[in-house]
């Protein structure tokens, strides 16, 4: 019988977003061996996964665990809760929207115990991102969202903020900076 026994320094269960990053970081050391056990197939050659604009077609398909919500007596019973079943996990399913958390959120997280995850130590990691986190361009501003922002500003007197990440956070209303 063939010998299927292998030994690895690390076994990562789930080759999704976090699992893939952890496996990649661990194997930066050529002396470290890692086994990744992924429940779904590879996305190599799968245009439905690799073409970002087709993300919606993945929902409910063969690469979606598609966890149902529990029946509710007063509605909201069939909310789709997608979770990707593919190498890369939900990062292979999602639309790659990303944004920079507000410094106060990072700092709150650090105070709650996530040592080293404050706004200042996290800053260099954002410099390494390969996408641009920018203000939503005028032409991309959704009409309903624009109305909502305008109404909050004029009807309620909530201060308008352009560029939430550009200066210390003040409460207000506006389009958040993101990569899209
Ligand atoms: C449709 C959709 C759109 C989204 N859009 C965005 C977005 O634009 N921007 C953003 O930042 N976030 C977005 N998210 C959220 C983000 O993608 C997830 O929060 C993140 O990818 C979760 O990472 P994870 O490593 O925790 O889990 P996952 O990436 O889900 O990885 C889990 C992996 O484990 C595998 N697995 C599960 N069970 C087993 C098992 N028993 N054995 C082996 N393998 C197993 C799965 O197949 C999967 O590959 C979106 C999520 C979805 C579903």
PDB file of C-alpha atoms and ligand atoms in Angstrom:
ATOM      1  CA  UNK A   1       0.000   0.000   0.000  1.00  0.00           C
ATOM      2  CA  UNK A   2       1.235   3.514  -0.730  1.00  0.00           C
ATOM      3  CA  UNK A   3       2.365   5.468   2.261  1.00  0.00           C
ATOM      4  CA  UNK A   4       0.019   8.419   2.689  1.00  0.00           C
ATOM      5  CA  UNK A   5       1.662   9.549   5.900  1.00  0.00           C
ATOM      6  CA  UNK A   6       3.214  12.991   5.701  1.00  0.00           C
ATOM      7  CA  UNK A   7       4.458  15.259   8.383  1.00  0.00           C
ATOM      8  CA  UNK A   8       4.119  19.046   8.290  1.00  0.00           C
ATOM      9  CA  UNK A   9       5.193  21.742  10.685  1.00  0.00           C
ATOM     10  CA  UNK A  10       1.792  23.369  10.367  1.00  0.00           C
ATOM     11  CA  UNK A  11      -1.629  22.290   9.156  1.00  0.00           C
ATOM     12  CA  UNK A  12      -3.970  25.115   8.154  1.00  0.00           C
ATOM     13  CA  UNK A  13      -7.612  24.085   7.914  1.00  0.00           C
ATOM     14  CA  UNK A  14      -9.389  26.207   5.335  1.00  0.00           C
ATOM     15  CA  UNK A  15      -7.549  27.869   2.449  1.00  0.00           C
ATOM     16  CA  UNK A  16      -9.753  30.927   2.611  1.00  0.00           C
ATOM     17  CA  UNK A  17      -8.725  34.512   3.168  1.00  0.00           C
ATOM     18  CA  UNK A  18      -7.036  34.124   6.532  1.00  0.00           C
ATOM     19  CA  UNK A  19      -5.796  30.561   5.910  1.00  0.00           C
ATOM     20  CA  UNK A  20      -4.138  31.458   2.613  1.00  0.00           C
ATOM     21  CA  UNK A  21      -2.391  34.483   4.106  1.00  0.00           C
ATOM     22  CA  UNK A  22      -1.164  32.490   7.092  1.00  0.00           C
ATOM     23  CA  UNK A  23       0.092  29.660   4.864  1.00  0.00           C
ATOM     24  CA  UNK A  24       1.850  32.131   2.556  1.00  0.00           C
ATOM     25  CA  UNK A  25       3.509  33.937   5.436  1.00  0.00           C
ATOM     26  CA  UNK A  26       4.631  30.686   7.094  1.00  0.00           C
ATOM     27  CA  UNK A  27       6.174  29.378   3.862  1.00  0.00           C
ATOM     28  CA  UNK A  28       8.254  32.520   3.451  1.00  0.00           C
ATOM     29  CA  UNK A  29      10.658  30.474   5.557  1.00  0.00           C
ATOM     30  CA  UNK A  30      11.834  27.734   3.139  1.00  0.00           C
ATOM     31  CA  UNK A  31      12.524  25.384   6.062  1.00  0.00           C
ATOM     32  CA  UNK A  32       8.887  25.420   7.171  1.00  0.00           C
ATOM     33  CA  UNK A  33       6.374  22.965   5.707  1.00  0.00           C
ATOM     34  CA  UNK A  34       2.670  23.714   5.659  1.00  0.00           C
ATOM     35  CA  UNK A  35      -0.348  21.669   4.583  1.00  0.00           C
ATOM     36  CA  UNK A  36      -3.470  23.608   3.640  1.00  0.00           C
ATOM     37  CA  UNK A  37      -6.697  21.614   3.731  1.00  0.00           C
ATOM     38  CA  UNK A  38      -9.375  23.415   1.735  1.00  0.00           C
ATOM     39  CA  UNK A  39     -12.975  22.265   1.453  1.00  0.00           C
ATOM     40  CA  UNK A  40     -13.505  23.711  -2.026  1.00  0.00           C
ATOM     41  CA  UNK A  41     -11.749  23.436  -5.376  1.00  0.00           C
ATOM     42  CA  UNK A  42      -9.007  25.634  -6.791  1.00  0.00           C
ATOM     43  CA  UNK A  43     -10.099  28.735  -8.701  1.00  0.00           C
ATOM     44  CA  UNK A  44      -7.485  28.166 -11.412  1.00  0.00           C
ATOM     45  CA  UNK A  45      -9.177  28.349 -14.804  1.00  0.00           C
ATOM     46  CA  UNK A  46     -12.507  29.382 -13.284  1.00  0.00           C
ATOM     47  CA  UNK A  47     -13.470  32.542 -15.085  1.00  0.00           C
ATOM     48  CA  UNK A  48     -16.610  32.804 -12.983  1.00  0.00           C
ATOM     49  CA  UNK A  49     -14.331  33.321  -9.963  1.00  0.00           C
ATOM     50  CA  UNK A  50     -11.472  35.200 -11.559  1.00  0.00           C
ATOM     51  CA  UNK A  51     -13.631  37.796 -13.345  1.00  0.00           C
ATOM     52  CA  UNK A  52     -14.437  40.202 -10.545  1.00  0.00           C
ATOM     53  CA  UNK A  53     -17.598  41.562 -12.149  1.00  0.00           C
ATOM     54  CA  UNK A  54     -19.168  38.104 -12.154  1.00  0.00           C
ATOM     55  CA  UNK A  55     -19.160  37.836  -8.360  1.00  0.00           C
ATOM     56  CA  UNK A  56     -22.921  37.949  -8.029  1.00  0.00           C
ATOM     57  CA  UNK A  57     -23.315  34.848 -10.185  1.00  0.00           C
ATOM     58  CA  UNK A  58     -21.375  32.880  -7.561  1.00  0.00           C
ATOM     59  CA  UNK A  59     -23.969  33.433  -4.872  1.00  0.00           C
ATOM     60  CA  UNK A  60     -25.998  30.291  -4.280  1.00  0.00           C
ATOM     61  CA  UNK A  61     -23.922  28.306  -6.796  1.00  0.00           C
ATOM     62  CA  UNK A  62     -21.669  25.284  -6.402  1.00  0.00           C
ATOM     63  CA  UNK A  63     -18.957  27.370  -4.713  1.00  0.00           C
ATOM     64  CA  UNK A  64     -21.250  28.704  -2.002  1.00  0.00           C
ATOM     65  CA  UNK A  65     -22.019  26.991   1.299  1.00  0.00           C
ATOM     66  CA  UNK A  66     -25.053  29.321   1.225  1.00  0.00           C
ATOM     67  CA  UNK A  67     -26.043  28.965   4.866  1.00  0.00           C
ATOM     68  CA  UNK A  68     -29.768  29.574   5.230  1.00  0.00           C
ATOM     69  CA  UNK A  69     -31.234  31.692   8.004  1.00  0.00           C
ATOM     70  CA  UNK A  70     -33.683  30.190  10.456  1.00  0.00           C
ATOM     71  CA  UNK A  71     -37.371  30.594   9.668  1.00  0.00           C
ATOM     72  CA  UNK A  72     -38.723  33.649  11.497  1.00  0.00           C
ATOM     73  CA  UNK A  73     -42.392  34.046  12.398  1.00  0.00           C
ATOM     74  CA  UNK A  74     -42.430  37.703  11.361  1.00  0.00           C
ATOM     75  CA  UNK A  75     -40.470  37.604   8.127  1.00  0.00           C
ATOM     76  CA  UNK A  76     -36.813  37.993   7.169  1.00  0.00           C
ATOM     77  CA  UNK A  77     -36.712  34.213   6.970  1.00  0.00           C
ATOM     78  CA  UNK A  78     -34.754  33.586   3.828  1.00  0.00           C
ATOM     79  CA  UNK A  79     -31.789  35.918   3.985  1.00  0.00           C
ATOM     80  CA  UNK A  80     -28.956  34.571   1.861  1.00  0.00           C
ATOM     81  CA  UNK A  81     -25.800  34.121   3.912  1.00  0.00           C
ATOM     82  CA  UNK A  82     -23.082  33.331   1.416  1.00  0.00           C
ATOM     83  CA  UNK A  83     -19.788  31.764   2.441  1.00  0.00           C
ATOM     84  CA  UNK A  84     -17.440  30.732  -0.321  1.00  0.00           C
ATOM     85  CA  UNK A  85     -16.301  27.149  -0.798  1.00  0.00           C
ATOM     86  CA  UNK A  86     -13.215  27.687  -2.935  1.00  0.00           C
ATOM     87  CA  UNK A  87      -9.503  28.281  -2.541  1.00  0.00           C
ATOM     88  CA  UNK A  88      -9.203  31.902  -1.468  1.00  0.00           C
ATOM     89  CA  UNK A  89     -12.483  31.661   0.410  1.00  0.00           C
ATOM     90  CA  UNK A  90     -14.750  34.672   0.491  1.00  0.00           C
ATOM     91  CA  UNK A  91     -11.961  36.798  -0.991  1.00  0.00           C
ATOM     92  CA  UNK A  92     -12.576  34.824  -4.186  1.00  0.00           C
ATOM     93  CA  UNK A  93     -16.275  35.641  -3.887  1.00  0.00           C
ATOM     94  CA  UNK A  94     -16.215  39.234  -2.864  1.00  0.00           C
ATOM     95  CA  UNK A  95     -15.921  42.538  -4.693  1.00  0.00           C
ATOM     96  CA  UNK A  96     -12.650  43.614  -3.070  1.00  0.00           C
ATOM     97  CA  UNK A  97     -14.121  46.706  -1.481  1.00  0.00           C
ATOM     98  CA  UNK A  98     -11.691  47.900   1.146  1.00  0.00           C
ATOM     99  CA  UNK A  99     -11.385  50.912   3.351  1.00  0.00           C
ATOM    100  CA  UNK A 100      -9.182  52.208   6.071  1.00  0.00           C
ATOM    101  CA  UNK A 101     -10.691  52.024   9.527  1.00  0.00           C
ATOM    102  CA  UNK A 102     -10.818  55.235  11.500  1.00  0.00           C
ATOM    103  CA  UNK A 103      -7.857  55.658  13.867  1.00  0.00           C
ATOM    104  CA  UNK A 104     -10.205  55.764  16.841  1.00  0.00           C
ATOM    105  CA  UNK A 105     -11.551  52.307  15.909  1.00  0.00           C
ATOM    106  CA  UNK A 106      -8.051  50.830  15.764  1.00  0.00           C
ATOM    107  CA  UNK A 107      -7.172  52.422  19.094  1.00  0.00           C
ATOM    108  CA  UNK A 108     -10.330  51.149  20.724  1.00  0.00           C
ATOM    109  CA  UNK A 109      -9.484  47.668  19.490  1.00  0.00           C
ATOM    110  CA  UNK A 110      -5.975  47.930  20.913  1.00  0.00           C
ATOM    111  CA  UNK A 111      -7.323  49.121  24.263  1.00  0.00           C
ATOM    112  CA  UNK A 112      -9.577  46.054  24.281  1.00  0.00           C
ATOM    113  CA  UNK A 113      -6.466  43.846  24.140  1.00  0.00           C
ATOM    114  CA  UNK A 114      -5.261  43.657  20.520  1.00  0.00           C
ATOM    115  CA  UNK A 115      -1.741  44.816  21.365  1.00  0.00           C
ATOM    116  CA  UNK A 116       0.139  46.220  18.371  1.00  0.00           C
ATOM    117  CA  UNK A 117      -3.037  46.780  16.338  1.00  0.00           C
ATOM    118  CA  UNK A 118      -3.404  50.492  17.106  1.00  0.00           C
ATOM    119  CA  UNK A 119      -3.672  53.155  14.394  1.00  0.00           C
ATOM    120  CA  UNK A 120       0.016  54.096  14.390  1.00  0.00           C
ATOM    121  CA  UNK A 121       1.505  50.557  14.160  1.00  0.00           C
ATOM    122  CA  UNK A 122      -1.047  49.651  11.446  1.00  0.00           C
ATOM    123  CA  UNK A 123      -0.203  52.613   9.210  1.00  0.00           C
ATOM    124  CA  UNK A 124       2.757  50.945   7.398  1.00  0.00           C
ATOM    125  CA  UNK A 125       0.551  48.017   6.389  1.00  0.00           C
ATOM    126  CA  UNK A 126      -1.786  50.339   4.512  1.00  0.00           C
ATOM    127  CA  UNK A 127       1.198  51.707   2.626  1.00  0.00           C
ATOM    128  CA  UNK A 128       1.773  48.149   1.354  1.00  0.00           C
ATOM    129  CA  UNK A 129      -1.726  47.737  -0.084  1.00  0.00           C
ATOM    130  CA  UNK A 130      -1.819  47.423  -3.849  1.00  0.00           C
ATOM    131  CA  UNK A 131      -5.168  49.144  -4.196  1.00  0.00           C
ATOM    132  CA  UNK A 132      -6.019  52.796  -3.746  1.00  0.00           C
ATOM    133  CA  UNK A 133      -8.332  53.905  -0.986  1.00  0.00           C
ATOM    134  CA  UNK A 134      -9.839  57.105  -2.343  1.00  0.00           C
ATOM    135  CA  UNK A 135     -12.847  59.360  -2.059  1.00  0.00           C
ATOM    136  CA  UNK A 136     -15.804  58.127  -4.088  1.00  0.00           C
ATOM    137  CA  UNK A 137     -15.624  59.998  -7.382  1.00  0.00           C
ATOM    138  CA  UNK A 138     -18.442  62.473  -8.140  1.00  0.00           C
ATOM    139  CA  UNK A 139     -19.650  60.387 -11.085  1.00  0.00           C
ATOM    140  CA  UNK A 140     -19.819  57.242  -8.947  1.00  0.00           C
ATOM    141  CA  UNK A 141     -21.882  58.766  -6.146  1.00  0.00           C
ATOM    142  CA  UNK A 142     -25.127  56.859  -5.923  1.00  0.00           C
ATOM    143  CA  UNK A 143     -28.118  59.219  -6.194  1.00  0.00           C
ATOM    144  CA  UNK A 144     -29.921  57.795  -3.168  1.00  0.00           C
ATOM    145  CA  UNK A 145     -26.791  57.917  -1.030  1.00  0.00           C
ATOM    146  CA  UNK A 146     -26.157  61.472  -2.215  1.00  0.00           C
ATOM    147  CA  UNK A 147     -29.699  62.483  -1.222  1.00  0.00           C
ATOM    148  CA  UNK A 148     -29.208  60.847   2.168  1.00  0.00           C
ATOM    149  CA  UNK A 149     -25.984  62.758   2.767  1.00  0.00           C
ATOM    150  CA  UNK A 150     -27.534  66.040   1.604  1.00  0.00           C
ATOM    151  CA  UNK A 151     -30.629  65.532   3.748  1.00  0.00           C
ATOM    152  CA  UNK A 152     -28.590  64.763   6.848  1.00  0.00           C
ATOM    153  CA  UNK A 153     -26.568  67.881   6.287  1.00  0.00           C
ATOM    154  CA  UNK A 154     -29.393  70.301   5.500  1.00  0.00           C
ATOM    155  CA  UNK A 155     -32.319  68.920   7.485  1.00  0.00           C
ATOM    156  CA  UNK A 156     -30.448  67.859  10.609  1.00  0.00           C
ATOM    157  CA  UNK A 157     -27.410  70.084  10.519  1.00  0.00           C
ATOM    158  CA  UNK A 158     -25.003  67.137  10.661  1.00  0.00           C
ATOM    159  CA  UNK A 159     -21.566  68.350   9.543  1.00  0.00           C
ATOM    160  CA  UNK A 160     -20.442  67.172   6.122  1.00  0.00           C
ATOM    161  CA  UNK A 161     -17.142  65.331   5.900  1.00  0.00           C
ATOM    162  CA  UNK A 162     -15.145  64.941   2.699  1.00  0.00           C
ATOM    163  CA  UNK A 163     -12.177  62.621   3.190  1.00  0.00           C
ATOM    164  CA  UNK A 164     -12.809  60.756   6.424  1.00  0.00           C
ATOM    165  CA  UNK A 165      -9.228  59.467   6.395  1.00  0.00           C
ATOM    166  CA  UNK A 166      -7.506  62.739   5.634  1.00  0.00           C
ATOM    167  CA  UNK A 167      -7.719  64.400   9.020  1.00  0.00           C
ATOM    168  CA  UNK A 168      -8.542  63.422  12.576  1.00  0.00           C
ATOM    169  CA  UNK A 169     -12.020  61.917  12.641  1.00  0.00           C
ATOM    170  CA  UNK A 170     -14.923  64.174  13.412  1.00  0.00           C
ATOM    171  CA  UNK A 171     -18.455  62.871  13.438  1.00  0.00           C
ATOM    172  CA  UNK A 172     -20.396  63.791  10.350  1.00  0.00           C
ATOM    173  CA  UNK A 173     -21.949  62.559   7.167  1.00  0.00           C
ATOM    174  CA  UNK A 174     -20.340  61.925   3.812  1.00  0.00           C
ATOM    175  CA  UNK A 175     -19.038  59.370   1.390  1.00  0.00           C
ATOM    176  CA  UNK A 176     -16.476  57.124   3.013  1.00  0.00           C
ATOM    177  CA  UNK A 177     -13.088  56.717   1.333  1.00  0.00           C
ATOM    178  CA  UNK A 178     -12.682  53.260  -0.145  1.00  0.00           C
ATOM    179  CA  UNK A 179     -11.092  51.150  -2.843  1.00  0.00           C
ATOM    180  CA  UNK A 180     -13.716  50.062  -5.311  1.00  0.00           C
TER     181      UNK A 180
HETATM  182  C1  LIG B   1     -20.505  37.841  -1.212  1.00  0.00           C
HETATM  183  C2  LIG B   1     -19.525  38.486  -0.278  1.00  0.00           C
HETATM  184  C3  LIG B   1     -19.032  39.759  -0.540  1.00  0.00           C
HETATM  185  C4  LIG B   1     -18.112  40.345   0.330  1.00  0.00           C
HETATM  186  N1  LIG B   1     -17.575  41.564   0.001  1.00  0.00           N
HETATM  187  C5  LIG B   1     -16.526  42.046   0.705  1.00  0.00           C
HETATM  188  C6  LIG B   1     -15.791  43.180   0.241  1.00  0.00           C
HETATM  189  O1  LIG B   1     -16.059  43.733  -0.807  1.00  0.00           O
HETATM  190  N2  LIG B   1     -14.764  43.611   1.010  1.00  0.00           N
HETATM  191  C7  LIG B   1     -14.403  42.979   2.178  1.00  0.00           C
HETATM  192  O2  LIG B   1     -13.451  43.418   2.829  1.00  0.00           O
HETATM  193  N3  LIG B   1     -15.063  41.898   2.623  1.00  0.00           N
HETATM  194  C8  LIG B   1     -16.087  41.405   1.898  1.00  0.00           C
HETATM  195  N4  LIG B   1     -16.717  40.257   2.312  1.00  0.00           N
HETATM  196  C9  LIG B   1     -16.296  39.645   3.568  1.00  0.00           C
HETATM  197  C10 LIG B   1     -14.927  38.940   3.461  1.00  0.00           C
HETATM  198  O3  LIG B   1     -14.751  38.378   2.170  1.00  0.00           O
HETATM  199  C11 LIG B   1     -14.847  37.864   4.548  1.00  0.00           C
HETATM  200  O4  LIG B   1     -15.091  38.451   5.822  1.00  0.00           O
HETATM  201  C12 LIG B   1     -13.481  37.189   4.601  1.00  0.00           C
HETATM  202  O5  LIG B   1     -13.092  36.760   3.313  1.00  0.00           O
HETATM  203  C13 LIG B   1     -13.542  36.003   5.589  1.00  0.00           C
HETATM  204  O6  LIG B   1     -12.268  35.407   5.640  1.00  0.00           O
HETATM  205  P1  LIG B   1     -12.043  34.096   6.480  1.00  0.00           P
HETATM  206  O7  LIG B   1     -10.633  33.651   6.269  1.00  0.00           O
HETATM  207  O8  LIG B   1     -12.498  34.309   7.878  1.00  0.00           O
HETATM  208  O9  LIG B   1     -13.066  33.032   5.878  1.00  0.00           O
HETATM  209  P2  LIG B   1     -13.206  32.489   4.381  1.00  0.00           P
HETATM  210  O10 LIG B   1     -12.505  33.378   3.392  1.00  0.00           O
HETATM  211  O11 LIG B   1     -14.653  32.209   4.187  1.00  0.00           O
HETATM  212  O12 LIG B   1     -12.391  31.118   4.410  1.00  0.00           O
HETATM  213  C14 LIG B   1     -12.862  29.959   4.978  1.00  0.00           C
HETATM  214  C15 LIG B   1     -12.349  28.802   4.116  1.00  0.00           C
HETATM  215  O13 LIG B   1     -12.508  27.585   4.859  1.00  0.00           O
HETATM  216  C16 LIG B   1     -12.965  26.586   3.984  1.00  0.00           C
HETATM  217  N5  LIG B   1     -13.628  25.582   4.827  1.00  0.00           N
HETATM  218  C17 LIG B   1     -14.776  25.708   5.520  1.00  0.00           C
HETATM  219  N6  LIG B   1     -15.035  24.572   6.210  1.00  0.00           N
HETATM  220  C18 LIG B   1     -14.008  23.724   5.946  1.00  0.00           C
HETATM  221  C19 LIG B   1     -13.684  22.417   6.365  1.00  0.00           C
HETATM  222  N7  LIG B   1     -14.468  21.740   7.209  1.00  0.00           N
HETATM  223  N8  LIG B   1     -12.551  21.840   5.891  1.00  0.00           N
HETATM  224  C20 LIG B   1     -11.728  22.519   5.040  1.00  0.00           C
HETATM  225  N9  LIG B   1     -12.000  23.772   4.602  1.00  0.00           N
HETATM  226  C21 LIG B   1     -13.115  24.359   5.060  1.00  0.00           C
HETATM  227  C22 LIG B   1     -13.902  27.299   3.024  1.00  0.00           C
HETATM  228  O14 LIG B   1     -14.104  26.559   1.843  1.00  0.00           O
HETATM  229  C23 LIG B   1     -13.155  28.619   2.815  1.00  0.00           C
HETATM  230  O15 LIG B   1     -12.267  28.565   1.722  1.00  0.00           O
HETATM  231  C24 LIG B   1     -17.675  39.655   1.495  1.00  0.00           C
HETATM  232  C25 LIG B   1     -18.177  38.372   1.767  1.00  0.00           C
HETATM  233  C26 LIG B   1     -19.083  37.791   0.896  1.00  0.00           C
HETATM  234  C27 LIG B   1     -19.590  36.393   1.173  1.00  0.00           C
END
